[in-house]
Structure formats: structure tokens, C-alpha cells
Amino acid sequence: MNTDVLLETRGPVGLVTLNRTKALNALDLGMIRALHPALEAWAKEPAVQAVVIRGAGGRAFCAGGDVRAVAASLGSSAPEGQEPLASAFFREEYRLNHLIHHYPKPYLALVDGISMGGGLGLSVHGSHRVVTERLVLAMPETGIGLFPDVGGGWFLPRFPGEAGTYLGLTGARCTAADAMWLGYGTQHVPHDRLDAVVDALAAADWSAEPARDVATRVLSGFTTSPWESPLREHARAIDRCFGKDRVEDILAALEAEGTSWAQETRATLGRMSPTSLKVTLRQLRLCRGRPYDEVVTVEYRLSQHVTALPDFREGIRAVLVDKDNRPQWNPPTLAEVRDADVEACFTPLGERDLVVSAPR
Ligand code: QUE
């Protein structure tokens, strides 16, 4: 039994508690393999009206995918007859995200504390994303030589204006108020009311209305107003600077802004993997407006190509292993990243492509 994911039913509610607290509930392959069949079973089980997912430990909903394990596996070949972790992990993670995206019942993520990367994959695709004042939301992958996956190509372009481009390139941390403005959060509820939310969902009468409306009505009894969104105050500058289709043009636009925010944003971009920045901007432009199922295929291709580049292992080393936060990117500058090498990250995988379709 996998104790990193706790599964229980509370009357009509299927309740998932991410419980890998020592790693801020970062999602590993064992957790994915526990979650997927449980969600599939609850989708078919008539007694289950809704699914709730939350994080244990009080600090994080989910800090991401277990990219550290993926990076560690890259040096050696997989055991005889076993698929490499980098192939299996991303495929099974994206399949889980896809199941949540098309989930036939209300799926309520109680997002309290840190939600980054893979944590968005477990939440943003659900019908209800309940955020608390403790939320710290980010897509920080360009800082580890990766790209904003788990559907970033689908949900980032759907955020207001160019906010998603800004968040995907810079990895900027968002507050609960930002998350509500973005549309990531659907309800804002105080942290200390979350247990009462679960109790109220378990006690609700699910027979009279569509389940989605029951969930929304129950949550409406707990919502509060967030503060002003700091991110929103920069929305016009973000739209001016991040609407460009080349990273170099974004940097030039930030320089022309001449504000301290623009200077800090330029400095942040200067610390990210140049290859990741170029791949990410291409991903966001290519995927904008595309159906999610197509985005999954593009992102799986990217996951296989990008994790094979040197920046991924170096980013994991610098941010998660040695924690010196001084990655030596290769190539080290945007100018040295060749367009052909960016384009190569989008190459189809043939037999190994991940092809998904909505359930009928
Ligand atoms: C970018 C990421 C991740 C990250 C940091 C980044 C990520 C991830 C973690 C993480 C954090 C704490 C843990 C852990 C993993 O950090 O995906 O095991 O304890 O999972 O800059 O994409």
C-alpha cells in the first residue's frame, strides 16, 4: 500500500490526501500509480458524487513532480525489461492530468500552501480550485531547465492577456488574490475552514441538483474576498512586454519600460535556462488556442527531448540537489541557443508519442 497518497470515502465524497510531506507532497510515480486507478474507480462508482484532493502537512498542496528522481535516473540505463523513468513518469503524470481534465464528476482541489508545477496538474484541470490565503502558486520549470508542462501550454495562454507568458517564463510566485484574478482559483476560502468544507460536502444532499451545482453551492457558504492582486497591477506592463514572439524582444521591451519591476523581471529571466525560455515561448505560442488533448502530445514530446538536454540535470543539481542556486546553463546565453535546437524539441516520437482522446 502506498501511504504517500491516502484514499478514503466520506459518504458521497472520494477524498484524496497527498501525504508525502517530507517532499512537500511532490508527486512521484508511485503516487501517480495509486491515484489514477482510484480516480477511475470513483468516476464509475454511483455512490461517489465528487472527489476532493488536498495536501497533508500544512505547508504544501503539491510542490511539483518528482523531477529529482527523473534526473537521477538519466545517468544509468533502466533495469532489464523496464521502461526508463523519464518516459514512464511524464506519460503517466500527463495521463493522470488528462483524466482529471475530463473527469465526469466534480473534482475539488483544496489548494492550501505551495502549488507548483505538477501541483497545478493535479488542480487546474479540476472543476473547482479552492485557494486559501496561504497559496503560493508558480510554474517555475524554466529555472530547472524544463518547461511549464502538466498542461501549461493549455492553461497559461488562457490566463488574462499575457499573464501566462509572464508566469511560464519567469516562474513568478502568485498569491491567492493573483490566482483568483488569473482564474486558477474558482473559490477563495480561509485555510482554517477547509476541514469544514470537506464535512459540508460529505453532509450535502446530492440528489436534487446536478453534482457540479451542489459543489458550487456548498463552497459558496465558505467563500471570502481576497486582497487586491499584486500581479494585476502589472497587467498592462506584462501585456506590453510579454506579447512578443521572441525572448530577446521581451527583454528589450522590459528594458524600455524603465521601471524597477521591469528591471527585476529582466534579472529573473537572466537566471533562467536560455534554452528553456526559448522552448517555453515556442510552446506557449504553438499551443495557444489548441485543445488540451493536442497539447498533451506536444508536451510529452517536449518532456522527452528537454530532459535529455544538459540544462535539466544541471537545473536539478543547482536547485534541488546541491541547492547552490547557481546553474551553469549550456548554452549560457540566448544568442547561443540555435533555433534548430529549439525546433528539435518538438519532433514527434513516432511509436512513443503520447496520443490521448476525451473519454466518450
Ligand atoms: C521547479 C520545479 C520544481 C521545483 C523547483 C523548481 C518541481 C519540484 C520541486 C520540489 C520541491 C520540493 C521538494 C521536492 C520537489 O521543486 O517540479 O521533492 O521537496 O517537484 O524551481 O519544476
Tab-separated table of C-alpha atoms and ligand atoms in Angstrom:
chain	number	residue	atom	x	y	z
A	1	MET	CA	0.000	0.000	0.000
A	2	ASN	CA	1.228	3.476	-0.864
A	3	THR	CA	0.941	5.737	2.198
A	4	ASP	CA	2.116	8.769	0.198
A	5	VAL	CA	-1.474	9.031	-1.097
A	6	LEU	CA	-4.298	8.478	1.396
A	7	LEU	CA	-7.585	7.391	-0.160
A	8	GLU	CA	-10.889	7.228	1.690
A	9	THR	CA	-14.569	7.879	1.167
A	10	ARG	CA	-16.552	10.214	3.394
A	11	GLY	CA	-20.112	9.330	2.451
A	12	PRO	CA	-20.577	10.648	-1.114
A	13	VAL	CA	-17.096	12.188	-1.273
A	14	GLY	CA	-13.958	10.434	-2.521
A	15	LEU	CA	-11.161	12.055	-0.536
A	16	VAL	CA	-7.501	12.099	-1.624
A	17	THR	CA	-4.821	13.374	0.744
A	18	LEU	CA	-1.343	13.803	-0.729
A	19	ASN	CA	0.859	12.627	2.124
A	20	ARG	CA	4.482	12.752	1.010
A	21	THR	CA	5.030	15.591	3.452
A	22	LYS	CA	8.840	15.354	3.650
A	23	ALA	CA	8.982	16.313	-0.041
A	24	LEU	CA	6.196	18.917	0.114
A	25	ASN	CA	3.905	16.295	-1.442
A	26	ALA	CA	5.889	16.287	-4.685
A	27	LEU	CA	4.255	13.743	-6.978
A	28	ASP	CA	6.284	10.615	-7.706
A	29	LEU	CA	5.477	7.658	-9.933
A	30	GLY	CA	4.179	5.543	-7.034
A	31	MET	CA	1.695	8.272	-6.097
A	32	ILE	CA	0.551	8.610	-9.710
A	33	ARG	CA	0.030	4.839	-9.856
A	34	ALA	CA	-2.044	4.947	-6.661
A	35	LEU	CA	-4.133	7.940	-7.755
A	36	HIS	CA	-5.042	7.014	-11.312
A	37	PRO	CA	-6.950	3.765	-10.606
A	38	ALA	CA	-8.655	5.301	-7.547
A	39	LEU	CA	-9.967	8.224	-9.610
A	40	GLU	CA	-11.088	5.847	-12.356
A	41	ALA	CA	-12.950	3.689	-9.844
A	42	TRP	CA	-14.666	6.700	-8.240
A	43	ALA	CA	-15.687	8.001	-11.663
A	44	LYS	CA	-17.697	4.792	-12.155
A	45	GLU	CA	-18.911	4.343	-8.556
A	46	PRO	CA	-22.507	5.675	-8.296
A	47	ALA	CA	-22.216	6.304	-4.534
A	48	VAL	CA	-19.355	8.770	-5.096
A	49	GLN	CA	-20.703	12.182	-6.114
A	50	ALA	CA	-17.488	14.211	-6.038
A	51	VAL	CA	-13.755	13.928	-5.466
A	52	VAL	CA	-11.778	16.189	-3.122
A	53	ILE	CA	-7.966	16.378	-3.208
A	54	ARG	CA	-5.808	18.133	-0.610
A	55	GLY	CA	-2.272	18.059	0.782
A	56	ALA	CA	-1.192	16.893	4.240
A	57	GLY	CA	1.465	18.531	6.384
A	58	GLY	CA	0.249	22.121	6.397
A	59	ARG	CA	2.908	23.571	4.071
A	60	ALA	CA	2.088	22.423	0.564
A	61	PHE	CA	-0.670	21.161	-1.674
A	62	CYS	CA	1.980	19.739	-4.036
A	63	ALA	CA	5.418	21.229	-4.823
A	64	GLY	CA	5.679	19.600	-8.241
A	65	GLY	CA	6.589	16.374	-9.907
A	66	ASP	CA	9.409	14.253	-8.548
A	67	VAL	CA	11.801	15.651	-11.151
A	68	ARG	CA	14.718	14.904	-8.869
A	69	ALA	CA	14.136	11.168	-9.302
A	70	VAL	CA	13.754	11.617	-13.058
A	71	ALA	CA	17.075	13.493	-13.255
A	72	ALA	CA	18.794	10.867	-11.082
A	73	SER	CA	17.618	8.104	-13.423
A	74	LEU	CA	19.051	9.727	-16.546
A	75	GLY	CA	22.648	8.679	-15.976
A	76	SER	CA	22.046	4.949	-15.936
A	77	SER	CA	20.022	2.673	-18.188
A	78	ALA	CA	16.733	1.275	-16.892
A	79	PRO	CA	16.698	-2.229	-15.386
A	80	GLU	CA	16.273	-5.053	-17.926
A	81	GLY	CA	12.772	-5.061	-19.391
A	82	GLN	CA	11.808	-1.816	-17.633
A	83	GLU	CA	10.962	1.493	-19.247
A	84	PRO	CA	13.221	4.466	-18.419
A	85	LEU	CA	11.724	6.593	-15.622
A	86	ALA	CA	11.786	9.753	-17.781
A	87	SER	CA	9.470	8.053	-20.320
A	88	ALA	CA	7.114	6.422	-17.813
A	89	PHE	CA	6.922	9.290	-15.324
A	90	PHE	CA	5.844	12.050	-17.717
A	91	ARG	CA	3.467	9.782	-19.659
A	92	GLU	CA	1.695	8.564	-16.527
A	93	GLU	CA	1.636	12.056	-14.994
A	94	TYR	CA	0.134	13.580	-18.160
A	95	ARG	CA	-2.385	10.710	-18.420
A	96	LEU	CA	-3.462	11.457	-14.852
A	97	ASN	CA	-3.817	15.169	-15.643
A	98	HIS	CA	-5.856	14.192	-18.705
A	99	LEU	CA	-8.168	12.006	-16.605
A	100	ILE	CA	-8.752	14.939	-14.220
A	101	HIS	CA	-9.313	17.317	-17.153
A	102	HIS	CA	-12.159	15.165	-18.473
A	103	TYR	CA	-13.368	13.939	-15.069
A	104	PRO	CA	-17.116	13.183	-15.191
A	105	LYS	CA	-17.804	14.327	-11.608
A	106	PRO	CA	-16.938	17.447	-9.596
A	107	TYR	CA	-13.230	17.379	-8.741
A	108	LEU	CA	-12.388	19.842	-5.992
A	109	ALA	CA	-8.760	20.709	-5.278
A	110	LEU	CA	-8.228	22.362	-1.886
A	111	VAL	CA	-5.060	24.298	-2.676
A	112	ASP	CA	-3.569	25.487	0.604
A	113	GLY	CA	0.133	26.407	0.617
A	114	ILE	CA	2.621	25.637	-2.138
A	115	SER	CA	1.277	24.589	-5.535
A	116	MET	CA	3.905	24.447	-8.259
A	117	GLY	CA	4.400	22.567	-11.499
A	118	GLY	CA	2.885	19.116	-11.052
A	119	GLY	CA	0.671	20.564	-8.286
A	120	LEU	CA	-1.105	22.576	-10.958
A	121	GLY	CA	-1.514	19.393	-12.978
A	122	LEU	CA	-3.486	17.925	-10.056
A	123	SER	CA	-5.619	21.042	-9.547
A	124	VAL	CA	-6.073	23.331	-12.555
A	125	HIS	CA	-7.779	20.596	-14.598
A	126	GLY	CA	-10.467	20.031	-11.945
A	127	SER	CA	-13.896	21.680	-11.869
A	128	HIS	CA	-13.269	23.609	-8.607
A	129	ARG	CA	-9.934	25.065	-7.382
A	130	VAL	CA	-10.389	26.289	-3.831
A	131	VAL	CA	-7.496	28.555	-2.809
A	132	THR	CA	-6.602	29.865	0.644
A	133	GLU	CA	-4.633	32.874	1.885
A	134	ARG	CA	-1.621	30.565	2.230
A	135	LEU	CA	-1.417	29.812	-1.501
A	136	VAL	CA	1.949	30.123	-3.244
A	137	LEU	CA	1.381	29.359	-6.925
A	138	ALA	CA	4.081	29.068	-9.584
A	139	MET	CA	5.218	27.354	-12.758
A	140	PRO	CA	8.980	27.509	-12.010
A	141	GLU	CA	10.266	24.999	-14.577
A	142	THR	CA	12.420	27.364	-16.660
A	143	GLY	CA	14.597	27.632	-13.526
A	144	ILE	CA	15.414	23.910	-13.642
A	145	GLY	CA	15.950	23.600	-17.387
A	146	LEU	CA	12.479	22.239	-18.025
A	147	PHE	CA	9.331	23.909	-19.448
A	148	PRO	CA	5.849	24.563	-17.975
A	149	ASP	CA	4.303	21.148	-18.526
A	150	VAL	CA	1.247	19.371	-16.999
A	151	GLY	CA	-0.922	21.400	-19.401
A	152	GLY	CA	0.908	24.752	-19.162
A	153	GLY	CA	0.580	25.045	-22.934
A	154	TRP	CA	-3.175	24.843	-22.450
A	155	PHE	CA	-3.856	26.845	-19.264
A	156	LEU	CA	-1.166	29.574	-19.364
A	157	PRO	CA	-2.446	31.090	-22.645
A	158	ARG	CA	-5.950	31.112	-21.103
A	159	PHE	CA	-4.905	33.419	-18.275
A	160	PRO	CA	-5.706	37.127	-18.841
A	161	GLY	CA	-3.648	38.842	-21.555
A	162	GLU	CA	-0.001	37.804	-21.438
A	163	ALA	CA	-0.022	36.877	-17.727
A	164	GLY	CA	0.516	33.215	-18.576
A	165	THR	CA	3.508	34.014	-20.769
A	166	TYR	CA	4.962	36.064	-17.917
A	167	LEU	CA	4.342	33.316	-15.334
A	168	GLY	CA	5.623	30.498	-17.547
A	169	LEU	CA	8.851	32.295	-18.465
A	170	THR	CA	9.726	33.917	-15.116
A	171	GLY	CA	8.336	31.296	-12.690
A	172	ALA	CA	6.946	34.213	-10.647
A	173	ARG	CA	5.144	33.291	-7.413
A	174	CYS	CA	1.477	34.236	-7.188
A	175	THR	CA	-0.729	34.962	-4.192
A	176	ALA	CA	-4.295	33.769	-3.662
A	177	ALA	CA	-5.581	37.122	-4.937
A	178	ASP	CA	-3.451	36.715	-8.085
A	179	ALA	CA	-4.771	33.178	-8.527
A	180	MET	CA	-8.378	34.412	-8.342
A	181	TRP	CA	-7.668	37.123	-10.892
A	182	LEU	CA	-5.974	34.610	-13.195
A	183	GLY	CA	-8.915	32.215	-12.964
A	184	TYR	CA	-6.811	29.442	-11.444
A	185	GLY	CA	-8.779	29.836	-8.214
A	186	THR	CA	-12.528	29.400	-8.504
A	187	GLN	CA	-13.279	29.988	-4.808
A	188	HIS	CA	-11.290	31.742	-2.058
A	189	VAL	CA	-11.802	30.122	1.354
A	190	PRO	CA	-9.891	30.691	4.613
A	191	HIS	CA	-7.338	27.992	5.401
A	192	ASP	CA	-8.950	27.182	8.766
A	193	ARG	CA	-12.313	26.404	7.087
A	194	LEU	CA	-11.094	23.601	4.811
A	195	ASP	CA	-11.999	20.744	7.167
A	196	ALA	CA	-15.485	22.233	7.467
A	197	VAL	CA	-15.712	22.343	3.658
A	198	VAL	CA	-14.984	18.600	3.489
A	199	ASP	CA	-17.584	17.920	6.209
A	200	ALA	CA	-20.186	20.055	4.418
A	201	LEU	CA	-19.583	18.276	1.096
A	202	ALA	CA	-19.928	14.906	2.859
A	203	ALA	CA	-23.200	16.015	4.520
A	204	ALA	CA	-24.741	17.664	1.423
A	205	ASP	CA	-27.856	16.425	-0.379
A	206	TRP	CA	-26.520	15.448	-3.809
A	207	SER	CA	-29.844	14.212	-5.202
A	208	ALA	CA	-31.722	17.404	-6.101
A	209	GLU	CA	-29.368	19.270	-8.450
A	210	PRO	CA	-26.538	18.440	-10.833
A	211	ALA	CA	-23.497	17.484	-8.734
A	212	ARG	CA	-21.467	20.404	-10.070
A	213	ASP	CA	-24.071	22.866	-8.781
A	214	VAL	CA	-24.186	21.148	-5.377
A	215	ALA	CA	-20.421	21.510	-5.037
A	216	THR	CA	-20.558	25.180	-6.042
A	217	ARG	CA	-23.428	25.885	-3.639
A	218	VAL	CA	-21.680	24.203	-0.702
A	219	LEU	CA	-18.480	26.154	-1.372
A	220	SER	CA	-20.412	29.428	-1.614
A	221	GLY	CA	-21.108	29.143	2.114
A	222	PHE	CA	-17.383	29.427	2.877
A	223	THR	CA	-16.001	31.973	0.436
A	224	THR	CA	-14.320	35.220	1.420
A	225	SER	CA	-12.873	38.060	-0.661
A	226	PRO	CA	-9.130	38.026	-1.344
A	227	TRP	CA	-6.998	41.170	-1.160
A	228	GLU	CA	-6.056	43.085	-4.280
A	229	SER	CA	-3.922	41.126	-6.715
A	230	PRO	CA	-0.325	42.489	-6.893
A	231	LEU	CA	0.063	40.755	-10.254
A	232	ARG	CA	-2.920	42.586	-11.703
A	233	GLU	CA	-1.213	45.925	-11.025
A	234	HIS	CA	1.445	44.921	-13.546
A	235	ALA	CA	-1.007	43.554	-16.101
A	236	ARG	CA	-0.598	46.415	-18.579
A	237	ALA	CA	3.204	46.245	-18.464
A	238	ILE	CA	3.043	42.453	-18.754
A	239	ASP	CA	0.886	42.751	-21.860
A	240	ARG	CA	3.219	45.357	-23.377
A	241	CYS	CA	6.356	43.283	-22.786
A	242	PHE	CA	5.288	39.635	-22.958
A	243	GLY	CA	3.239	39.766	-26.165
A	244	LYS	CA	6.402	39.360	-28.264
A	245	ASP	CA	7.227	36.111	-30.018
A	246	ARG	CA	10.985	36.214	-29.319
A	247	VAL	CA	12.543	36.136	-25.849
A	248	GLU	CA	15.086	38.760	-26.944
A	249	ASP	CA	12.208	41.102	-27.856
A	250	ILE	CA	10.622	40.565	-24.424
A	251	LEU	CA	13.918	41.524	-22.756
A	252	ALA	CA	14.221	44.618	-24.969
A	253	ALA	CA	10.649	45.647	-24.126
A	254	LEU	CA	11.367	45.226	-20.407
A	255	GLU	CA	14.445	47.410	-20.759
A	256	ALA	CA	12.360	50.083	-22.477
A	257	GLU	CA	9.831	50.075	-19.601
A	258	GLY	CA	12.425	51.552	-17.269
A	259	THR	CA	10.634	50.602	-14.035
A	260	SER	CA	12.082	48.668	-11.104
A	261	TRP	CA	9.533	45.899	-11.734
A	262	ALA	CA	10.779	45.583	-15.333
A	263	GLN	CA	14.421	45.559	-14.171
A	264	GLU	CA	13.718	42.818	-11.626
A	265	THR	CA	11.799	40.825	-14.227
A	266	ARG	CA	14.733	41.099	-16.655
A	267	ALA	CA	17.108	39.939	-13.945
A	268	THR	CA	14.829	36.968	-13.191
A	269	LEU	CA	14.749	35.953	-16.857
A	270	GLY	CA	18.547	36.275	-16.898
A	271	ARG	CA	18.790	33.492	-14.302
A	272	MET	CA	16.618	31.011	-16.202
A	273	SER	CA	17.840	28.401	-18.682
A	274	PRO	CA	18.124	30.193	-22.045
A	275	THR	CA	17.078	27.003	-23.838
A	276	SER	CA	14.060	26.577	-21.540
A	277	LEU	CA	12.996	30.189	-22.170
A	278	LYS	CA	13.048	29.711	-25.935
A	279	VAL	CA	11.358	26.310	-25.812
A	280	THR	CA	8.688	27.654	-23.433
A	281	LEU	CA	7.827	30.693	-25.518
A	282	ARG	CA	7.548	28.489	-28.617
A	283	GLN	CA	5.375	26.003	-26.654
A	284	LEU	CA	3.020	28.747	-25.446
A	285	ARG	CA	2.645	30.286	-28.904
A	286	LEU	CA	2.224	26.916	-30.637
A	287	CYS	CA	-0.325	25.611	-28.122
A	288	ARG	CA	-2.351	28.823	-27.696
A	289	GLY	CA	-5.977	28.059	-28.513
A	290	ARG	CA	-5.291	24.353	-29.149
A	291	PRO	CA	-7.483	21.701	-27.493
A	292	TYR	CA	-5.945	20.205	-24.369
A	293	ASP	CA	-5.643	16.731	-25.887
A	294	GLU	CA	-3.328	18.083	-28.610
A	295	VAL	CA	-1.278	19.983	-26.037
A	296	VAL	CA	-0.659	16.739	-24.124
A	297	THR	CA	1.019	15.235	-27.190
A	298	VAL	CA	3.219	18.314	-27.724
A	299	GLU	CA	4.226	18.447	-24.048
A	300	TYR	CA	5.124	14.751	-23.930
A	301	ARG	CA	7.410	15.248	-26.927
A	302	LEU	CA	8.979	18.208	-25.132
A	303	SER	CA	9.405	16.222	-21.908
A	304	GLN	CA	11.385	13.547	-23.723
A	305	HIS	CA	13.623	15.927	-25.665
A	306	VAL	CA	14.149	18.612	-22.999
A	307	THR	CA	15.070	16.230	-20.161
A	308	ALA	CA	17.823	14.821	-22.414
A	309	LEU	CA	19.479	18.260	-22.702
A	310	PRO	CA	22.204	19.245	-20.214
A	311	ASP	CA	20.211	22.083	-18.592
A	312	PHE	CA	17.689	19.748	-16.962
A	313	ARG	CA	20.266	17.805	-14.957
A	314	GLU	CA	22.147	20.998	-14.180
A	315	GLY	CA	18.965	22.762	-13.038
A	316	ILE	CA	18.013	19.887	-10.745
A	317	ARG	CA	21.541	19.851	-9.373
A	318	ALA	CA	21.598	23.593	-8.682
A	319	VAL	CA	18.043	23.985	-7.323
A	320	LEU	CA	17.131	20.656	-5.706
A	321	VAL	CA	20.328	18.662	-5.030
A	322	ASP	CA	23.251	20.990	-4.182
A	323	LYS	CA	20.877	23.944	-3.671
A	324	ASP	CA	23.584	26.437	-4.618
A	325	ASN	CA	21.096	28.121	-6.994
A	326	ARG	CA	23.972	28.779	-9.409
A	327	PRO	CA	23.220	26.702	-12.503
A	328	GLN	CA	25.783	26.764	-15.320
A	329	TRP	CA	23.485	26.718	-18.338
A	330	ASN	CA	24.663	25.235	-21.612
A	331	PRO	CA	24.446	27.138	-23.891
A	332	PRO	CA	24.837	30.011	-21.408
A	333	THR	CA	23.185	32.799	-23.427
A	334	LEU	CA	20.064	33.267	-25.538
A	335	ALA	CA	22.199	34.250	-28.513
A	336	GLU	CA	23.890	30.871	-28.478
A	337	VAL	CA	20.641	28.867	-28.455
A	338	ARG	CA	20.102	27.742	-32.018
A	339	ASP	CA	16.584	27.891	-33.478
A	340	ALA	CA	17.072	24.399	-34.914
A	341	ASP	CA	17.794	23.017	-31.433
A	342	VAL	CA	14.600	24.618	-30.076
A	343	GLU	CA	12.609	23.246	-33.008
A	344	ALA	CA	14.119	19.769	-32.476
A	345	CYS	CA	12.446	19.612	-29.038
A	346	PHE	CA	9.059	19.463	-30.833
A	347	THR	CA	9.965	16.480	-33.025
A	348	PRO	CA	7.351	13.679	-32.967
A	349	LEU	CA	8.335	10.481	-31.161
A	350	GLY	CA	6.771	8.056	-33.636
A	351	GLU	CA	5.603	4.926	-31.837
A	352	ARG	CA	6.420	6.505	-28.488
A	353	ASP	CA	4.155	9.559	-28.996
A	354	LEU	CA	1.526	10.076	-26.300
A	355	VAL	CA	-1.858	10.223	-28.005
A	356	VAL	CA	-4.912	10.887	-25.829
A	357	SER	CA	-8.571	11.470	-26.542
A	358	ALA	CA	-11.520	12.544	-24.455
A	359	PRO	CA	-13.482	9.641	-22.931
A	360	ARG	CA	-16.857	9.015	-24.615
B	1	QUE	C1	10.990	23.914	-10.498
B	1	QUE	C2	10.275	22.747	-10.418
B	1	QUE	C3	10.190	22.038	-9.216
B	1	QUE	C4	10.845	22.554	-8.092
B	1	QUE	C5	11.561	23.746	-8.187
B	1	QUE	C6	11.633	24.405	-9.381
B	1	QUE	C7	9.475	20.797	-9.078
B	1	QUE	C8	9.509	20.142	-7.796
B	1	QUE	C9	10.178	20.734	-6.720
B	1	QUE	C10	10.287	20.157	-5.404
B	1	QUE	C11	10.305	20.979	-4.284
B	1	QUE	C12	10.442	20.456	-3.006
B	1	QUE	C13	10.590	19.095	-2.826
B	1	QUE	C14	10.583	18.267	-3.954
B	1	QUE	C15	10.447	18.798	-5.222
B	1	QUE	O1	10.806	21.917	-6.900
B	1	QUE	O2	8.855	20.315	-10.059
B	1	QUE	O3	10.747	16.956	-3.801
B	1	QUE	O4	10.729	18.570	-1.583
B	1	QUE	O5	8.868	18.976	-7.647
B	1	QUE	O6	12.342	25.552	-9.480
B	1	QUE	O7	9.654	22.254	-11.520
